[in-house]
């Protein structure tokens, strides 16, 4: 698709982008039906159980927001999405952070969040190391940083890659596409309306 977009004239490209802003081709009738049933069920539970508003959020009112309109296009280019993870975060007197050790799909800015998490963890490990009187580049300190960050980074990368695959269902046949649409609809609806789930994912996204 990216190569095809590059081959379009500026006028055709602008038209395609504006068309994408308002197109609803991505909607799936089966998924919409499941979501409607789930929303109704959650609303019922919220009102039926004691203190239901502590467990479920209220229904969101749909507000139609007009998309921006692109009027011109400058030079275009594209780069392939990558999923890369380094087996080693540290070496002798060296600690790596950010994109030098992990690259993920650009979903919700989680790549930069993971980089921030690396910096925070490295700072904490460094503080603990210095407080213990160890040399700043000690191997045990570096390995502690590597161990702590790999546990968080790998699980997050797998989750983001799985989420990306849930939404790239064009390559799947109908036999596989139906359960994929059902799974992502159920998962996203619950993660948005069930407060414990929502809090968990928000907490994970900020690490």
mmCIF file of C-alpha atoms in Angstrom:
data_model
loop_
_atom_site.group_PDB
_atom_site.id
_atom_site.type_symbol
_atom_site.label_atom_id
_atom_site.label_comp_id
_atom_site.label_asym_id
_atom_site.label_seq_id
_atom_site.Cartn_x
_atom_site.Cartn_y
_atom_site.Cartn_z
ATOM 1 C CA UNK A 1 0.000 0.000 0.000
ATOM 2 C CA UNK A 2 2.783 2.451 0.882
ATOM 3 C CA UNK A 3 4.421 2.055 -2.524
ATOM 4 C CA UNK A 4 1.084 2.631 -4.249
ATOM 5 C CA UNK A 5 0.549 5.844 -2.276
ATOM 6 C CA UNK A 6 3.995 7.097 -3.279
ATOM 7 C CA UNK A 7 3.163 6.612 -6.947
ATOM 8 C CA UNK A 8 0.029 8.798 -6.763
ATOM 9 C CA UNK A 9 0.057 12.402 -7.870
ATOM 10 C CA UNK A 10 -0.189 15.049 -5.143
ATOM 11 C CA UNK A 11 -3.871 15.626 -5.929
ATOM 12 C CA UNK A 12 -4.683 11.904 -5.833
ATOM 13 C CA UNK A 13 -2.754 11.453 -2.605
ATOM 14 C CA UNK A 14 -4.575 14.336 -0.882
ATOM 15 C CA UNK A 15 -7.900 12.860 -2.018
ATOM 16 C CA UNK A 16 -6.972 9.432 -0.642
ATOM 17 C CA UNK A 17 -6.001 10.859 2.748
ATOM 18 C CA UNK A 18 -9.185 12.925 3.061
ATOM 19 C CA UNK A 19 -11.231 9.925 1.997
ATOM 20 C CA UNK A 20 -9.580 7.778 4.673
ATOM 21 C CA UNK A 21 -10.585 10.276 7.383
ATOM 22 C CA UNK A 22 -14.292 9.762 6.707
ATOM 23 C CA UNK A 23 -14.404 6.196 5.392
ATOM 24 C CA UNK A 24 -16.103 3.569 7.537
ATOM 25 C CA UNK A 25 -14.967 0.589 5.477
ATOM 26 C CA UNK A 26 -13.025 -0.655 8.482
ATOM 27 C CA UNK A 27 -16.230 -1.338 10.413
ATOM 28 C CA UNK A 28 -17.326 -4.936 10.716
ATOM 29 C CA UNK A 29 -21.030 -5.727 11.069
ATOM 30 C CA UNK A 30 -20.352 -8.830 13.154
ATOM 31 C CA UNK A 31 -18.030 -6.902 15.472
ATOM 32 C CA UNK A 32 -20.536 -4.054 15.840
ATOM 33 C CA UNK A 33 -23.253 -6.539 16.845
ATOM 34 C CA UNK A 34 -21.033 -8.082 19.505
ATOM 35 C CA UNK A 35 -20.072 -4.662 20.840
ATOM 36 C CA UNK A 36 -23.720 -3.601 21.071
ATOM 37 C CA UNK A 37 -24.584 -6.728 23.083
ATOM 38 C CA UNK A 38 -21.608 -6.235 25.389
ATOM 39 C CA UNK A 39 -22.399 -2.573 25.981
ATOM 40 C CA UNK A 40 -25.999 -3.447 26.864
ATOM 41 C CA UNK A 41 -24.883 -6.225 29.207
ATOM 42 C CA UNK A 42 -22.352 -4.020 30.981
ATOM 43 C CA UNK A 43 -24.921 -1.243 31.406
ATOM 44 C CA UNK A 44 -27.298 -3.758 32.972
ATOM 45 C CA UNK A 45 -24.637 -5.044 35.389
ATOM 46 C CA UNK A 46 -23.598 -1.505 36.311
ATOM 47 C CA UNK A 47 -27.145 -0.684 37.368
ATOM 48 C CA UNK A 48 -28.019 -4.087 38.834
ATOM 49 C CA UNK A 49 -25.161 -4.848 41.229
ATOM 50 C CA UNK A 50 -24.423 -2.804 44.375
ATOM 51 C CA UNK A 51 -21.895 -0.023 43.721
ATOM 52 C CA UNK A 52 -21.697 -1.060 40.108
ATOM 53 C CA UNK A 53 -20.154 2.276 39.189
ATOM 54 C CA UNK A 54 -17.037 1.156 41.088
ATOM 55 C CA UNK A 55 -16.568 -1.694 38.611
ATOM 56 C CA UNK A 56 -17.926 -0.365 35.324
ATOM 57 C CA UNK A 57 -17.628 2.994 33.586
ATOM 58 C CA UNK A 58 -20.702 4.717 32.203
ATOM 59 C CA UNK A 59 -21.575 4.463 28.524
ATOM 60 C CA UNK A 60 -19.778 6.958 26.362
ATOM 61 C CA UNK A 61 -21.931 9.233 24.258
ATOM 62 C CA UNK A 62 -20.847 9.186 20.645
ATOM 63 C CA UNK A 63 -19.884 12.646 19.461
ATOM 64 C CA UNK A 64 -19.300 13.191 15.777
ATOM 65 C CA UNK A 65 -16.090 15.178 15.335
ATOM 66 C CA UNK A 66 -15.329 16.554 11.916
ATOM 67 C CA UNK A 67 -11.914 15.374 10.707
ATOM 68 C CA UNK A 68 -9.257 17.773 9.450
ATOM 69 C CA UNK A 69 -9.030 18.418 5.721
ATOM 70 C CA UNK A 70 -5.741 18.091 3.902
ATOM 71 C CA UNK A 71 -5.320 20.635 1.117
ATOM 72 C CA UNK A 72 -1.787 19.962 -0.117
ATOM 73 C CA UNK A 73 1.016 17.446 0.046
ATOM 74 C CA UNK A 74 4.786 17.814 0.280
ATOM 75 C CA UNK A 75 7.510 15.224 -0.428
ATOM 76 C CA UNK A 76 6.502 11.698 0.617
ATOM 77 C CA UNK A 77 8.476 8.714 1.849
ATOM 78 C CA UNK A 78 7.852 5.585 3.880
ATOM 79 C CA UNK A 79 9.708 3.293 6.236
ATOM 80 C CA UNK A 80 8.942 -0.320 7.152
ATOM 81 C CA UNK A 81 7.478 -1.053 10.579
ATOM 82 C CA UNK A 82 9.875 -3.118 12.641
ATOM 83 C CA UNK A 83 9.769 -5.367 15.666
ATOM 84 C CA UNK A 84 13.274 -5.737 17.110
ATOM 85 C CA UNK A 85 14.506 -6.770 20.519
ATOM 86 C CA UNK A 86 18.100 -7.082 21.678
ATOM 87 C CA UNK A 87 19.127 -10.084 23.735
ATOM 88 C CA UNK A 88 21.582 -7.924 25.657
ATOM 89 C CA UNK A 89 20.887 -4.532 27.201
ATOM 90 C CA UNK A 90 24.305 -4.174 28.807
ATOM 91 C CA UNK A 91 27.988 -4.809 28.233
ATOM 92 C CA UNK A 92 31.125 -3.897 30.113
ATOM 93 C CA UNK A 93 30.485 -0.437 31.612
ATOM 94 C CA UNK A 94 27.725 0.117 29.062
ATOM 95 C CA UNK A 95 23.924 0.288 29.384
ATOM 96 C CA UNK A 96 21.643 0.734 26.385
ATOM 97 C CA UNK A 97 18.215 2.399 26.396
ATOM 98 C CA UNK A 98 15.354 3.151 24.028
ATOM 99 C CA UNK A 99 15.358 2.178 20.364
ATOM 100 C CA UNK A 100 18.885 0.808 20.631
ATOM 101 C CA UNK A 101 17.446 -2.273 22.406
ATOM 102 C CA UNK A 102 13.790 -2.431 21.401
ATOM 103 C CA UNK A 103 11.734 -1.247 18.430
ATOM 104 C CA UNK A 104 7.992 -1.776 18.204
ATOM 105 C CA UNK A 105 5.048 -0.761 16.071
ATOM 106 C CA UNK A 106 4.141 2.911 16.629
ATOM 107 C CA UNK A 107 0.946 2.246 18.573
ATOM 108 C CA UNK A 108 -0.116 4.826 21.190
ATOM 109 C CA UNK A 109 3.409 6.137 21.649
ATOM 110 C CA UNK A 110 4.527 3.085 23.597
ATOM 111 C CA UNK A 111 7.995 3.151 22.042
ATOM 112 C CA UNK A 112 8.870 6.436 23.747
ATOM 113 C CA UNK A 113 7.189 5.286 26.964
ATOM 114 C CA UNK A 114 9.429 2.220 27.001
ATOM 115 C CA UNK A 115 12.451 4.483 26.522
ATOM 116 C CA UNK A 116 11.363 6.617 29.473
ATOM 117 C CA UNK A 117 10.938 3.421 31.475
ATOM 118 C CA UNK A 118 14.514 2.420 30.636
ATOM 119 C CA UNK A 119 15.819 5.767 31.897
ATOM 120 C CA UNK A 120 13.811 5.583 35.136
ATOM 121 C CA UNK A 121 14.933 2.016 35.821
ATOM 122 C CA UNK A 122 18.570 2.829 35.042
ATOM 123 C CA UNK A 123 18.410 5.799 37.412
ATOM 124 C CA UNK A 124 16.931 3.653 40.209
ATOM 125 C CA UNK A 125 19.526 0.937 39.724
ATOM 126 C CA UNK A 126 22.307 3.520 39.657
ATOM 127 C CA UNK A 127 21.025 5.092 42.869
ATOM 128 C CA UNK A 128 20.860 1.707 44.620
ATOM 129 C CA UNK A 129 24.326 0.847 43.369
ATOM 130 C CA UNK A 130 25.916 4.063 44.604
ATOM 131 C CA UNK A 131 24.097 3.843 47.949
ATOM 132 C CA UNK A 132 25.647 0.410 48.476
ATOM 133 C CA UNK A 133 29.125 1.832 47.882
ATOM 134 C CA UNK A 134 29.704 -0.094 44.657
ATOM 135 C CA UNK A 135 31.630 1.206 41.671
ATOM 136 C CA UNK A 136 29.332 2.990 39.202
ATOM 137 C CA UNK A 137 29.945 0.536 36.372
ATOM 138 C CA UNK A 138 29.753 -2.661 38.407
ATOM 139 C CA UNK A 139 28.526 -5.691 36.502
ATOM 140 C CA UNK A 140 25.928 -6.676 39.098
ATOM 141 C CA UNK A 141 24.302 -3.252 38.774
ATOM 142 C CA UNK A 142 24.196 -3.496 34.989
ATOM 143 C CA UNK A 143 22.725 -7.000 35.041
ATOM 144 C CA UNK A 144 20.081 -5.888 37.534
ATOM 145 C CA UNK A 145 19.008 -3.148 35.149
ATOM 146 C CA UNK A 146 18.923 -5.597 32.233
ATOM 147 C CA UNK A 147 16.874 -8.164 34.140
ATOM 148 C CA UNK A 148 14.308 -5.674 35.379
ATOM 149 C CA UNK A 149 13.773 -3.986 32.029
ATOM 150 C CA UNK A 150 13.653 -7.153 29.961
ATOM 151 C CA UNK A 151 10.832 -8.539 32.104
ATOM 152 C CA UNK A 152 8.732 -5.447 31.432
ATOM 153 C CA UNK A 153 9.795 -4.755 27.852
ATOM 154 C CA UNK A 154 9.303 -8.248 26.444
ATOM 155 C CA UNK A 155 5.779 -8.637 27.835
ATOM 156 C CA UNK A 156 4.798 -5.184 26.551
ATOM 157 C CA UNK A 157 6.303 -5.817 23.108
ATOM 158 C CA UNK A 158 4.412 -9.099 22.767
ATOM 159 C CA UNK A 159 1.192 -7.383 23.813
ATOM 160 C CA UNK A 160 1.620 -4.538 21.323
ATOM 161 C CA UNK A 161 2.566 -6.898 18.503
ATOM 162 C CA UNK A 162 -0.504 -9.031 19.268
ATOM 163 C CA UNK A 163 -2.701 -5.921 19.223
ATOM 164 C CA UNK A 164 -1.224 -4.917 15.871
ATOM 165 C CA UNK A 165 -1.949 -8.369 14.459
ATOM 166 C CA UNK A 166 -5.548 -8.170 15.677
ATOM 167 C CA UNK A 167 -6.060 -5.132 13.464
ATOM 168 C CA UNK A 168 -4.210 -6.382 10.403
ATOM 169 C CA UNK A 169 -6.822 -8.978 9.536
ATOM 170 C CA UNK A 170 -6.997 -8.250 5.791
ATOM 171 C CA UNK A 171 -4.680 -11.163 5.090
ATOM 172 C CA UNK A 172 -6.847 -13.656 6.983
ATOM 173 C CA UNK A 173 -9.614 -15.724 5.434
ATOM 174 C CA UNK A 174 -13.168 -15.461 6.766
ATOM 175 C CA UNK A 175 -12.743 -18.572 8.917
ATOM 176 C CA UNK A 176 -9.999 -16.854 10.907
ATOM 177 C CA UNK A 177 -11.263 -13.295 10.556
ATOM 178 C CA UNK A 178 -14.522 -13.911 12.458
ATOM 179 C CA UNK A 179 -12.945 -15.072 15.743
ATOM 180 C CA UNK A 180 -10.254 -12.378 15.447
ATOM 181 C CA UNK A 181 -12.883 -9.647 15.120
ATOM 182 C CA UNK A 182 -14.810 -11.149 18.045
ATOM 183 C CA UNK A 183 -11.702 -11.338 20.233
ATOM 184 C CA UNK A 184 -10.606 -7.760 19.650
ATOM 185 C CA UNK A 185 -14.156 -6.419 20.093
ATOM 186 C CA UNK A 186 -14.641 -8.229 23.396
ATOM 187 C CA UNK A 187 -11.153 -7.350 24.632
ATOM 188 C CA UNK A 188 -11.322 -3.645 23.791
ATOM 189 C CA UNK A 189 -14.861 -3.241 25.129
ATOM 190 C CA UNK A 190 -13.979 -4.861 28.446
ATOM 191 C CA UNK A 191 -10.708 -2.955 28.755
ATOM 192 C CA UNK A 192 -12.605 0.299 28.229
ATOM 193 C CA UNK A 193 -15.659 -0.351 30.408
ATOM 194 C CA UNK A 194 -14.415 -2.641 33.210
ATOM 195 C CA UNK A 195 -12.535 -0.383 35.620
ATOM 196 C CA UNK A 196 -10.047 -2.976 37.038
ATOM 197 C CA UNK A 197 -9.045 -3.968 33.496
ATOM 198 C CA UNK A 198 -8.823 -0.360 32.379
ATOM 199 C CA UNK A 199 -6.666 0.610 35.361
ATOM 200 C CA UNK A 200 -4.369 -2.362 34.743
ATOM 201 C CA UNK A 201 -3.751 -1.454 31.090
ATOM 202 C CA UNK A 202 -3.247 2.223 31.885
ATOM 203 C CA UNK A 203 -0.688 1.272 34.528
ATOM 204 C CA UNK A 204 1.127 -1.057 32.130
ATOM 205 C CA UNK A 205 1.178 1.579 29.383
ATOM 206 C CA UNK A 206 2.990 4.066 31.584
ATOM 207 C CA UNK A 207 5.854 1.729 32.506
#
